[in-house]
Amino acid sequence: ARVIVFTSSGDLLVSRTRNDAVSILDRDRDGDGRADGHRVLLDGLDGPHGLALHEGWLYVAERTRVSRARFDETSGAVTGPLVPVLAGLTADGRHQTKTIGFGPDGWLYLSQGSSCDVCVEEDPRRATIMRMRPDGGEAAIHATGLRNSVGFDWAPWDGALFATDNARDLMGDDFPPDELNRIEQDRFYGWPYVHGDGVPDPQYGAELSGDTRPTSPVHGFRPHNAPLGIHFLRTTDMPSGYERSALVALHGSWNRSTPDGYKVVALRWNSGGAISESDFLT
């Protein structure tokens, strides 16, 4: 299971990237705390990862394309063929999965990670977030310098877009920090030339143009904890202290001498915009 999205009826869509399938877990009608059933909704795909629902369509992001099919949220059934809206994406090297989501502006956003740990990409669409119309039209790069922004979501109080980002490896246990970035159009977020709050990369730092100013992260996670999914809480009965908050799933480290991460953390924004982090599920 990789990405999960609830339908308006309470069924749960699940992308199963290594199984090349998208499943649906039927909502819990009998109240026993478990899904009432499991059905494969789409199979024979190519590494499906990102999922999104929008105006009667189910969108699926595979390794080299984004497609959509007509979907009935009441019955939980696909009612039409899967049709590409954006094809020809690259999937070489590392970070082959793609994440998608619809913004408050009605545009479809697409994140795709880098092909490497640290390098200058041949495909300018890698290590970026793109934006396009729901039918794939007007697709363009929205923000750059994002090594692997697997998760993104919009703050419900002001509509700002925030994305997690996995920083590079092999610079020691405690550097560089993984990142949370506030994503704005045409901004450059540093990779591969700088890391964290403007620290030059030992290999590529000298190649950064003097008039290029990277945007620093708004929050740093512990190095190598690999923040993935982020979800802003939107319920009306928010517990005290969670009024302006998001949950972030940390994949956990593979390259620290003492492994770290493997949990869900809560991020809280205060009235001045400062962000604090605490454990939520460990």
CSV table of C-alpha atoms in Angstrom, one decimal, residues 101 103-105 107-112 124-133 138-146 152-154 159-163 181-189 215:
chain,number,residue,atom,x,y,z
A,101,GLY,CA,-3.3,16.2,-6.2
A,103,GLY,CA,-5.3,22.3,-5.7
A,104,PRO,CA,-8.0,24.9,-4.6
A,105,ASP,CA,-7.4,26.5,-8.0
A,107,TRP,CA,-5.5,22.6,-11.4
A,108,LEU,CA,-3.8,19.2,-11.2
A,109,TYR,CA,-0.4,19.2,-9.5
A,110,LEU,CA,2.2,16.5,-10.3
A,111,SER,CA,5.4,15.8,-8.3
A,112,GLN,CA,8.2,13.7,-9.7
A,124,PRO,CA,14.0,19.3,-16.6
A,125,ARG,CA,10.7,17.9,-15.4
A,126,ARG,CA,12.4,15.7,-12.8
A,127,ALA,CA,12.9,17.0,-9.3
A,128,THR,CA,10.0,19.4,-9.8
A,129,ILE,CA,6.3,20.0,-9.1
A,130,MET,CA,4.3,20.6,-12.3
A,131,ARG,CA,0.8,22.0,-12.8
A,132,MET,CA,-1.8,21.3,-15.5
A,133,ARG,CA,-5.5,21.6,-16.4
A,138,GLU,CA,-1.2,23.8,-20.3
A,139,ALA,CA,1.2,21.4,-18.4
A,140,ALA,CA,4.1,23.4,-17.1
A,141,ILE,CA,6.8,23.2,-14.4
A,142,HIS,CA,5.5,25.0,-11.3
A,143,ALA,CA,8.6,24.8,-8.9
A,144,THR,CA,12.1,23.3,-9.2
A,145,GLY,CA,15.0,22.1,-7.1
A,146,LEU,CA,12.8,19.6,-5.2
A,152,PHE,CA,2.1,17.7,-0.8
A,153,ASP,CA,-1.1,19.4,0.5
A,154,TRP,CA,-2.7,22.8,0.8
A,159,GLY,CA,-4.6,27.8,0.6
A,160,ALA,CA,-0.8,27.7,0.7
A,161,LEU,CA,0.9,24.7,-0.9
A,162,PHE,CA,3.4,22.7,1.3
A,163,ALA,CA,5.5,19.8,0.2
A,181,ASN,CA,8.8,23.7,1.7
A,182,ARG,CA,6.2,26.3,1.0
A,183,ILE,CA,5.7,25.9,-2.7
A,184,GLU,CA,5.3,29.0,-4.8
A,185,GLN,CA,5.2,29.4,-8.6
A,186,ASP,CA,8.6,29.7,-10.3
A,187,ARG,CA,10.6,29.3,-7.1
A,188,PHE,CA,13.8,27.3,-6.9
A,189,TYR,CA,14.3,25.2,-3.8
A,215,THR,CA,14.2,29.4,-1.4
